[in-house]
XYZ file of N, CA and C in Angstrom:
645
model
N 43.761 -78.026 -4.125
C 42.436 -77.926 -3.509
C 41.869 -79.286 -3.125
N 42.694 -80.323 -3.145
C 42.197 -81.666 -2.844
C 41.496 -81.760 -1.487
N 42.078 -81.212 -0.390
C 41.368 -81.297 0.903
C 39.998 -80.631 0.865
N 39.879 -79.490 0.187
C 38.596 -78.804 0.079
C 37.581 -79.644 -0.695
N 38.037 -80.266 -1.777
C 37.140 -81.090 -2.592
C 36.703 -82.327 -1.808
N 37.630 -82.956 -1.103
C 37.288 -84.129 -0.297
C 36.268 -83.765 0.775
N 36.499 -82.620 1.447
C 35.563 -82.203 2.497
C 34.183 -81.940 1.902
N 34.129 -81.232 0.791
C 32.844 -80.921 0.172
C 32.109 -82.191 -0.243
N 32.827 -83.170 -0.789
C 32.198 -84.420 -1.191
C 31.716 -85.207 0.016
N 32.470 -85.180 1.118
C 32.036 -85.869 2.335
C 30.766 -85.259 2.901
N 30.641 -83.936 2.777
C 29.490 -83.236 3.345
C 28.258 -83.346 2.453
N 28.458 -83.328 1.135
C 27.321 -83.316 0.214
C 27.067 -84.658 -0.480
N 28.039 -85.571 -0.464
C 27.874 -86.905 -1.067
C 27.434 -86.811 -2.527
N 27.998 -85.852 -3.270
C 27.628 -85.633 -4.672
C 28.876 -85.165 -5.405
N 29.689 -86.116 -5.868
C 30.964 -85.761 -6.481
C 30.768 -84.912 -7.739
N 29.764 -85.247 -8.557
C 29.518 -84.457 -9.761
C 29.182 -83.015 -9.421
N 28.335 -82.834 -8.413
C 27.976 -81.486 -7.998
C 29.162 -80.718 -7.431
N 30.028 -81.425 -6.703
C 31.207 -80.784 -6.120
C 32.182 -80.368 -7.214
N 32.376 -81.234 -8.219
C 33.271 -80.885 -9.334
C 32.734 -79.662 -10.076
N 31.427 -79.649 -10.322
C 30.816 -78.485 -10.991
C 31.031 -77.217 -10.159
N 30.846 -77.334 -8.850
C 31.050 -76.179 -7.969
C 32.497 -75.707 -8.019
N 33.445 -76.647 -8.048
C 34.860 -76.284 -8.078
C 35.215 -75.512 -9.347
N 34.633 -75.927 -10.471
C 34.942 -75.258 -11.744
C 34.234 -73.908 -11.870
N 33.028 -73.812 -11.317
C 32.247 -72.579 -11.521
C 32.474 -71.544 -10.426
N 32.710 -72.004 -9.173
C 32.840 -71.064 -8.053
C 34.242 -71.065 -7.436
N 35.060 -72.033 -7.816
C 36.436 -72.063 -7.336
C 36.542 -72.300 -5.837
N 37.690 -71.899 -5.288
C 37.955 -72.115 -3.862
C 36.914 -71.466 -2.961
N 36.484 -70.221 -3.219
C 35.459 -69.623 -2.342
C 34.178 -70.446 -2.283
N 33.777 -71.030 -3.419
C 32.576 -71.854 -3.422
C 32.742 -73.117 -2.596
N 33.889 -73.768 -2.726
C 34.146 -74.981 -1.940
C 34.194 -74.677 -0.448
N 34.748 -73.526 -0.097
C 34.858 -73.163 1.309
C 33.504 -72.898 1.956
N 32.513 -72.617 1.147
C 31.181 -72.321 1.692
C 30.316 -73.568 1.853
N 30.825 -74.733 1.500
C 30.033 -75.955 1.606
C 29.904 -76.357 3.083
N 28.687 -76.462 3.546
C 28.391 -76.877 4.921
C 27.278 -77.925 4.884
N 27.044 -78.635 5.979
C 25.973 -79.635 5.981
C 24.608 -79.032 5.701
N 23.754 -79.814 5.047
C 22.372 -79.439 4.806
C 21.465 -80.537 5.345
N 20.457 -80.139 6.076
C 19.491 -81.111 6.592
C 18.821 -81.823 5.420
N 18.788 -83.147 5.481
C 18.196 -83.960 4.424
C 19.198 -84.536 3.461
N 20.454 -84.052 3.495
C 21.521 -84.598 2.646
C 22.520 -85.310 3.556
N 22.677 -86.627 3.445
C 23.531 -87.344 4.393
C 25.002 -86.969 4.273
N 25.673 -86.921 5.405
C 27.109 -86.645 5.488
C 27.837 -87.981 5.614
N 28.898 -88.140 4.848
C 29.648 -89.398 4.929
C 30.207 -89.582 6.340
N 30.031 -90.763 6.924
C 30.501 -90.964 8.300
C 32.024 -91.016 8.386
N 32.543 -90.443 9.453
C 33.981 -90.544 9.738
C 34.244 -91.888 10.399
N 35.299 -92.563 9.983
C 35.632 -93.878 10.514
C 36.910 -93.798 11.332
N 36.985 -94.629 12.357
C 38.128 -94.595 13.269
C 39.317 -95.357 12.704
N 40.511 -94.991 13.165
C 41.717 -95.758 12.896
C 42.110 -96.516 14.160
N 42.715 -97.667 13.986
C 43.085 -98.507 15.126
C 44.503 -98.207 15.585
N 44.717 -98.295 16.900
C 46.043 -98.274 17.494
C 46.115 -99.433 18.481
N 47.317 -99.944 18.762
C 47.413 -101.203 19.498
C 47.130 -101.119 20.990
N 47.189 -99.929 21.604
C 47.043 -99.856 23.055
C 46.610 -98.469 23.482
N 46.166 -98.375 24.738
C 45.806 -97.074 25.299
C 47.018 -96.141 25.316
N 48.200 -96.691 25.640
C 49.413 -95.876 25.676
C 49.724 -95.294 24.293
N 49.541 -96.096 23.245
C 49.803 -95.612 21.887
C 48.823 -94.509 21.505
N 47.582 -94.624 21.950
C 46.572 -93.596 21.661
C 46.964 -92.272 22.303
N 47.357 -92.317 23.580
C 47.725 -91.089 24.295
C 49.002 -90.491 23.716
N 49.966 -91.345 23.345
C 51.197 -90.823 22.740
C 50.905 -90.074 21.451
N 49.967 -90.568 20.686
C 49.690 -89.947 19.392
C 48.784 -88.721 19.517
N 47.787 -88.775 20.406
C 46.767 -87.741 20.439
C 46.851 -86.806 21.637
N 47.543 -87.207 22.688
C 47.552 -86.392 23.899
C 46.250 -86.590 24.662
N 45.601 -85.494 25.041
C 44.315 -85.598 25.731
C 43.272 -86.164 24.777
N 42.551 -87.166 25.235
C 41.571 -87.851 24.389
C 40.196 -87.832 25.056
N 39.184 -87.994 24.238
C 37.820 -88.200 24.731
C 37.410 -89.607 24.334
N 37.229 -90.462 25.307
C 36.899 -91.869 25.058
C 35.409 -92.099 25.292
N 34.835 -92.949 24.456
C 33.418 -93.287 24.543
C 33.254 -94.790 24.362
N 32.166 -95.378 24.878
C 31.918 -96.802 24.650
C 31.659 -97.078 23.169
N 31.999 -98.277 22.738
C 31.663 -98.741 21.392
C 30.517 -99.739 21.521
N 29.332 -99.337 21.070
C 28.153 -100.188 21.188
C 28.072 -101.144 20.001
N 27.598 -102.336 20.258
C 27.526 -103.370 19.224
C 26.173 -103.276 18.522
N 26.008 -102.212 17.739
C 24.767 -102.008 17.008
C 25.062 -101.561 15.597
N 24.222 -100.694 15.056
C 24.486 -100.143 13.732
C 24.363 -98.629 13.785
N 25.192 -97.995 12.962
C 25.310 -96.543 12.976
C 24.172 -95.909 12.176
N 23.616 -94.838 12.743
C 22.563 -94.091 12.076
C 22.842 -92.600 12.195
N 22.480 -91.875 11.146
C 22.590 -90.419 11.149
C 21.174 -89.858 11.016
N 20.775 -89.008 11.960
C 19.432 -88.454 11.961
C 19.465 -86.977 11.588
N 18.552 -86.601 10.691
C 18.374 -85.219 10.271
C 16.979 -84.787 10.692
N 16.891 -83.606 11.275
C 15.585 -83.095 11.669
C 15.351 -81.719 11.069
N 14.153 -81.537 10.504
C 13.694 -80.240 10.036
C 12.269 -80.079 10.545
N 12.112 -79.486 11.721
C 10.804 -79.395 12.343
C 10.287 -80.774 12.710
N 9.103 -81.109 12.203
C 8.521 -82.413 12.507
C 9.001 -83.513 11.565
N 9.723 -83.127 10.530
C 10.217 -84.139 9.592
C 11.577 -84.647 10.054
N 11.729 -85.964 10.067
C 12.971 -86.594 10.524
C 13.383 -87.653 9.512
N 14.649 -87.616 9.116
C 15.232 -88.639 8.241
C 16.231 -89.468 9.039
N 16.375 -90.734 8.665
C 17.445 -91.586 9.188
C 18.240 -92.120 8.005
N 19.566 -92.010 8.093
C 20.445 -92.501 7.029
C 21.398 -93.537 7.605
N 21.669 -94.569 6.820
C 22.580 -95.625 7.239
C 24.030 -95.213 6.988
N 24.946 -96.085 7.418
C 26.369 -95.850 7.167
C 26.660 -95.708 5.673
N 25.864 -96.379 4.842
C 26.040 -96.304 3.389
C 25.214 -95.185 2.758
N 24.694 -94.286 3.561
C 23.956 -93.097 3.125
C 22.583 -93.440 2.555
N 22.058 -94.621 2.883
C 20.716 -95.008 2.438
C 19.674 -94.380 3.365
N 18.564 -93.937 2.781
C 17.464 -93.405 3.573
C 16.675 -94.574 4.164
N 16.801 -94.769 5.476
C 16.153 -95.900 6.147
C 15.141 -95.402 7.176
N 14.610 -94.207 6.953
C 13.715 -93.576 7.926
C 12.521 -94.457 8.280
N 11.926 -95.112 7.280
C 10.715 -95.891 7.514
C 10.962 -97.115 8.388
N 12.209 -97.548 8.498
C 12.513 -98.747 9.286
C 12.480 -98.506 10.789
N 12.604 -97.239 11.209
C 12.818 -96.976 12.630
C 11.850 -95.921 13.163
N 10.533 -96.219 13.158
C 9.556 -95.231 13.640
C 9.735 -94.900 15.115
N 10.231 -95.846 15.909
C 10.440 -95.580 17.338
C 11.543 -94.545 17.545
N 12.597 -94.606 16.730
C 13.697 -93.657 16.884
C 13.342 -92.285 16.304
N 12.650 -92.248 15.162
C 12.272 -90.949 14.606
C 11.314 -90.220 15.546
N 10.410 -90.963 16.185
C 9.522 -90.342 17.178
C 10.325 -89.849 18.374
N 11.346 -90.619 18.767
C 12.196 -90.199 19.881
C 12.969 -88.929 19.570
N 13.427 -88.787 18.322
C 14.133 -87.567 17.922
C 13.203 -86.364 18.043
N 11.970 -86.500 17.568
C 11.019 -85.385 17.662
C 10.757 -84.997 19.118
N 10.706 -85.981 19.982
C 10.350 -85.729 21.379
C 11.527 -85.237 22.216
N 12.723 -85.746 21.954
C 13.844 -85.532 22.872
C 14.895 -84.534 22.392
N 14.938 -84.261 21.079
C 15.976 -83.373 20.555
C 15.475 -81.936 20.558
N 16.122 -81.080 21.363
C 15.685 -79.696 21.525
C 16.326 -78.788 20.475
N 16.113 -79.136 19.237
C 16.586 -78.308 18.115
C 15.648 -78.551 16.955
N 15.178 -77.494 16.325
C 14.238 -77.642 15.223
C 14.919 -78.143 13.957
N 16.185 -77.776 13.769
C 16.950 -78.235 12.610
C 18.298 -78.731 13.118
N 18.597 -80.000 12.864
C 19.835 -80.559 13.398
C 20.206 -81.833 12.656
N 21.499 -82.180 12.751
C 22.013 -83.458 12.260
C 22.838 -84.062 13.379
N 22.491 -85.288 13.784
C 23.248 -85.972 14.826
C 23.553 -87.389 14.362
N 24.551 -88.001 14.995
C 24.890 -89.398 14.705
C 24.890 -90.210 15.984
N 24.622 -91.504 15.826
C 24.636 -92.379 16.985
C 24.665 -93.841 16.577
N 24.686 -94.693 17.573
C 24.688 -96.142 17.380
C 23.407 -96.705 17.975
N 22.666 -97.479 17.188
C 21.388 -98.035 17.620
C 21.570 -99.481 18.076
N 20.997 -99.798 19.242
C 21.133 -101.131 19.833
C 19.773 -101.574 20.361
N 19.415 -102.832 20.135
C 18.197 -103.385 20.721
C 18.442 -103.668 22.200
N 17.467 -103.318 23.038
C 17.595 -103.570 24.470
C 16.298 -104.165 25.006
N 16.393 -104.787 26.164
C 15.229 -105.301 26.875
C 14.737 -104.193 27.794
N 13.561 -103.591 27.543
C 13.117 -102.466 28.367
C 12.854 -102.832 29.824
N 12.650 -104.128 30.106
C 12.397 -104.544 31.484
C 13.681 -104.588 32.306
N 14.768 -105.025 31.688
C 16.027 -105.171 32.421
C 17.053 -104.100 32.064
N 16.881 -103.460 30.899
C 17.857 -102.483 30.435
C 19.063 -103.098 29.764
N 19.126 -104.398 29.687
C 20.284 -105.067 29.097
C 20.205 -105.039 27.571
N 21.387 -104.913 26.942
C 21.464 -104.951 25.486
C 21.342 -106.388 25.008
N 20.735 -106.537 23.844
C 20.637 -107.856 23.236
C 21.727 -108.011 22.180
N 22.051 -109.259 21.795
C 23.146 -109.479 20.841
C 22.919 -108.769 19.513
N 24.017 -108.546 18.807
C 23.953 -107.866 17.512
C 23.055 -108.625 16.552
N 23.034 -109.952 16.647
C 22.199 -110.749 15.751
C 20.722 -110.396 15.908
N 20.324 -109.954 17.105
C 18.948 -109.501 17.324
C 18.776 -108.077 16.817
N 19.754 -107.218 17.117
C 19.677 -105.825 16.687
C 19.517 -105.710 15.180
N 20.257 -106.508 14.434
C 20.260 -106.371 12.975
C 18.911 -106.768 12.373
N 18.092 -107.519 13.122
C 16.770 -107.886 12.589
C 15.844 -106.682 12.478
N 16.201 -105.549 13.106
C 15.385 -104.346 12.986
C 15.533 -103.678 11.611
N 16.554 -104.053 10.866
C 16.694 -103.525 9.506
C 15.814 -104.360 8.587
N 14.613 -103.877 8.310
C 13.663 -104.641 7.516
C 12.717 -103.699 6.791
N 12.046 -104.226 5.757
C 11.085 -103.437 4.997
C 9.648 -103.850 5.286
N 9.442 -104.977 5.968
C 8.096 -105.476 6.262
C 8.016 -105.835 7.743
N 6.810 -105.776 8.294
C 6.614 -106.116 9.697
C 7.347 -105.170 10.638
N 7.428 -103.894 10.254
C 8.235 -102.930 11.016
C 7.626 -102.649 12.383
N 6.309 -102.415 12.440
C 5.666 -102.090 13.718
C 5.789 -103.245 14.698
N 5.599 -104.455 14.222
C 5.718 -105.625 15.094
C 7.141 -105.780 15.616
N 8.117 -105.578 14.734
C 9.519 -105.699 15.147
C 9.884 -104.621 16.157
N 9.366 -103.398 15.974
C 9.662 -102.310 16.907
C 9.085 -102.601 18.286
N 7.891 -103.208 18.321
C 7.281 -103.548 19.612
C 8.022 -104.699 20.278
N 8.487 -105.659 19.483
C 9.152 -106.838 20.034
C 10.585 -106.536 20.447
N 11.296 -105.732 19.647
C 12.709 -105.441 19.902
C 12.945 -103.931 19.809
N 12.609 -103.178 20.851
C 12.806 -101.721 20.794
C 14.284 -101.348 20.732
N 14.555 -100.304 19.981
C 15.918 -99.803 19.825
C 16.179 -98.644 20.777
N 17.446 -98.471 21.110
C 17.883 -97.264 21.797
C 19.056 -96.684 21.011
N 18.969 -95.396 20.714
C 20.033 -94.713 19.983
C 20.949 -94.024 20.980
N 22.232 -94.393 20.949
C 23.238 -93.722 21.764
C 23.923 -92.686 20.880
N 23.490 -91.431 21.023
C 24.004 -90.347 20.179
C 25.383 -89.930 20.660
N 26.320 -89.743 19.722
C 27.690 -89.391 20.111
C 28.251 -88.178 19.372
N 27.509 -87.646 18.363
C 28.093 -86.531 17.630
C 27.007 -85.596 17.125
N 27.341 -84.303 17.127
C 26.485 -83.254 16.583
C 27.204 -82.643 15.386
N 26.559 -82.697 14.227
C 27.175 -82.180 13.006
C 26.655 -80.790 12.641
N 25.390 -80.527 12.995
C 24.754 -79.284 12.554
C 23.605 -78.980 13.499
N 23.410 -77.679 13.770
C 22.274 -77.276 14.602
C 21.840 -75.858 14.243
N 20.605 -75.731 13.773
C 19.964 -74.432 13.549
C 20.876 -73.421 12.845
N 21.458 -73.849 11.707
C 22.286 -72.954 10.917
C 23.750 -72.940 11.281
N 24.151 -73.671 12.318
C 25.552 -73.686 12.754
C 26.211 -75.001 12.360
N 27.326 -74.887 11.644
C 28.111 -76.045 11.217
C 29.057 -76.417 12.354
N 28.887 -77.616 12.919
C 29.731 -78.049 14.026
C 30.909 -78.906 13.571
N 31.006 -79.221 12.284
C 32.089 -80.086 11.820
C 33.483 -79.520 12.113
N 33.729 -78.205 11.981
C 35.084 -77.702 12.254
C 35.404 -77.610 13.754
N 34.435 -77.840 14.622
C 34.646 -77.627 16.047
C 35.197 -78.885 16.708
N 35.899 -78.739 17.829
C 36.461 -79.915 18.516
C 35.361 -80.868 18.981
N 35.693 -82.151 19.023
C 34.715 -83.148 19.422
C 34.191 -82.890 20.833
N 35.038 -82.406 21.717
C 34.591 -82.133 23.089
C 33.457 -81.112 23.090
N 33.599 -80.071 22.273
C 32.557 -79.036 22.186
C 31.295 -79.589 21.534
N 31.458 -80.404 20.499
C 30.306 -80.970 19.807
C 29.502 -81.878 20.739
N 30.203 -82.708 21.499
C 29.519 -83.622 22.406
C 28.834 -82.856 23.535
N 29.487 -81.827 24.053
C 28.891 -81.038 25.139
C 27.603 -80.367 24.668
N 27.615 -79.831 23.457
C 26.406 -79.202 22.931
C 25.319 -80.240 22.694
N 25.697 -81.411 22.186
C 24.733 -82.489 21.971
C 24.051 -82.875 23.281
N 24.837 -82.979 24.355
C 24.277 -83.354 25.655
C 23.274 -82.320 26.149
N 23.478 -81.048 25.794
C 22.515 -80.018 26.202
C 21.251 -80.058 25.349
N 21.370 -80.538 24.111
C 20.221 -80.559 23.216
C 19.301 -81.752 23.431
N 19.838 -82.865 23.914
C 19.030 -84.073 24.104
C 18.499 -84.097 25.534
N 17.182 -84.093 25.662
C 16.524 -84.164 26.962
C 15.691 -85.437 26.988
N 16.264 -86.478 27.551
C 15.629 -87.787 27.517
C 15.719 -88.453 28.879
N 14.682 -89.212 29.212
C 14.654 -89.974 30.444
C 15.104 -91.403 30.220
N 15.166 -92.207 31.277
C 15.661 -93.590 31.157
C 14.791 -94.478 30.276
N 13.538 -94.106 30.050
C 12.659 -94.929 29.221
C 12.537 -94.398 27.793
N 13.222 -93.311 27.504
C 13.191 -92.775 26.145
C 14.138 -93.556 25.247
N 13.879 -93.562 23.920
C 14.729 -94.336 23.007
C 15.999 -93.614 22.578
N 16.265 -92.429 23.144
C 17.454 -91.662 22.786
C 18.273 -91.407 24.047
N 19.577 -91.541 23.944
C 20.490 -91.208 25.042
C 21.769 -90.654 24.434
N 22.534 -89.929 25.230
C 23.833 -89.415 24.789
C 24.915 -90.265 25.443
N 25.927 -90.642 24.675
C 26.993 -91.484 25.195
C 27.728 -90.808 26.346
N 28.136 -91.608 27.309
C 29.019 -91.112 28.364
C 30.426 -90.964 27.791
N 31.234 -90.104 28.403
C 32.585 -89.896 27.895
C 33.579 -89.823 29.048
N 34.830 -90.109 28.729
C 35.959 -89.905 29.636
C 36.972 -89.038 28.904
N 37.387 -87.944 29.526
C 38.424 -87.069 28.964
C 39.665 -87.207 29.838
N 40.767 -87.636 29.216
C 41.979 -87.902 29.989
C 43.215 -87.821 29.100
N 44.363 -87.594 29.730
C 45.649 -87.710 29.020
C 46.524 -88.757 29.693
N 45.919 -89.606 30.534
C 46.635 -90.647 31.258
C 46.326 -92.010 30.652
N 47.353 -92.687 30.166
C 47.156 -93.987 29.521
C 46.573 -95.003 30.494
N 46.999 -94.979 31.759
C 46.501 -95.944 32.738
C 45.006 -95.752 32.987
N 44.574 -94.494 33.073
C 43.150 -94.223 33.272
C 42.343 -94.652 32.053
N 42.886 -94.407 30.872
C 42.208 -94.807 29.649
C 42.096 -96.319 29.558
N 43.154 -97.051 29.949
C 43.114 -98.506 29.908
C 42.084 -99.060 30.883
N 41.994 -98.469 32.088
C 40.986 -98.911 33.057
C 39.580 -98.700 32.495
N 39.392 -97.594 31.792
C 38.090 -97.318 31.184
C 37.760 -98.370 30.133
N 38.729 -98.697 29.289
C 38.514 -99.731 28.277
C 38.141 -101.061 28.944
N 38.880 -101.432 30.004
C 38.625 -102.692 30.688
C 37.225 -102.719 31.278
N 36.784 -101.599 31.837
C 35.440 -101.517 32.410
C 34.382 -101.683 31.337
N 34.602 -101.041 30.166
C 33.635 -101.157 29.085
C 33.520 -102.591 28.584
N 34.660 -103.290 28.521
C 34.634 -104.684 28.065
C 33.842 -105.551 29.030
N 34.038 -105.349 30.331
C 33.315 -106.148 31.324
C 31.815 -105.873 31.288
N 31.433 -104.633 30.970
C 30.023 -104.291 30.901
C 29.347 -104.887 29.688
């Protein structure tokens, strides 16, 4: 039952609770573990491969997305209440009032869990600022001033849960497509959905990578 236990721990981030569930409810109990709004889900991390050709050889058709030079955030929404969790599962909601307000305004789901990458940008030019500037938004004091001086934009790339539906078992293509339908944001909003390329051609994937690097 190791895969079931690992999945349950990734979803609930409570190893003691998962062990208790395994002993008391067995396999059926572990199989029923799904995301819950307000409980952070451990982030999935990528593995590296040396080239676009190696990626296509291993995976076949792929969905490629830009890698933004910011910090990863997971947002949970339950009506008007919004939580933000860091990569380390810390509750950092109070640090990002601009993004939590953006989630309330732009996310067309009353209960949902999404993930994205937050980057500081210049609202006048639209250009991203260096990571050294972005990281200054992680603070406990002077939050309102920092938000006004260095506004963040969240590039959402994954949907984990929506209104009672667990999206973790579904293909990434389906999850991203549903996310794009749920986020209704304009160019001046602090939330956007990442662009994607779906291809099984290594040459096309390499051109996409090269374009992202130049941008």
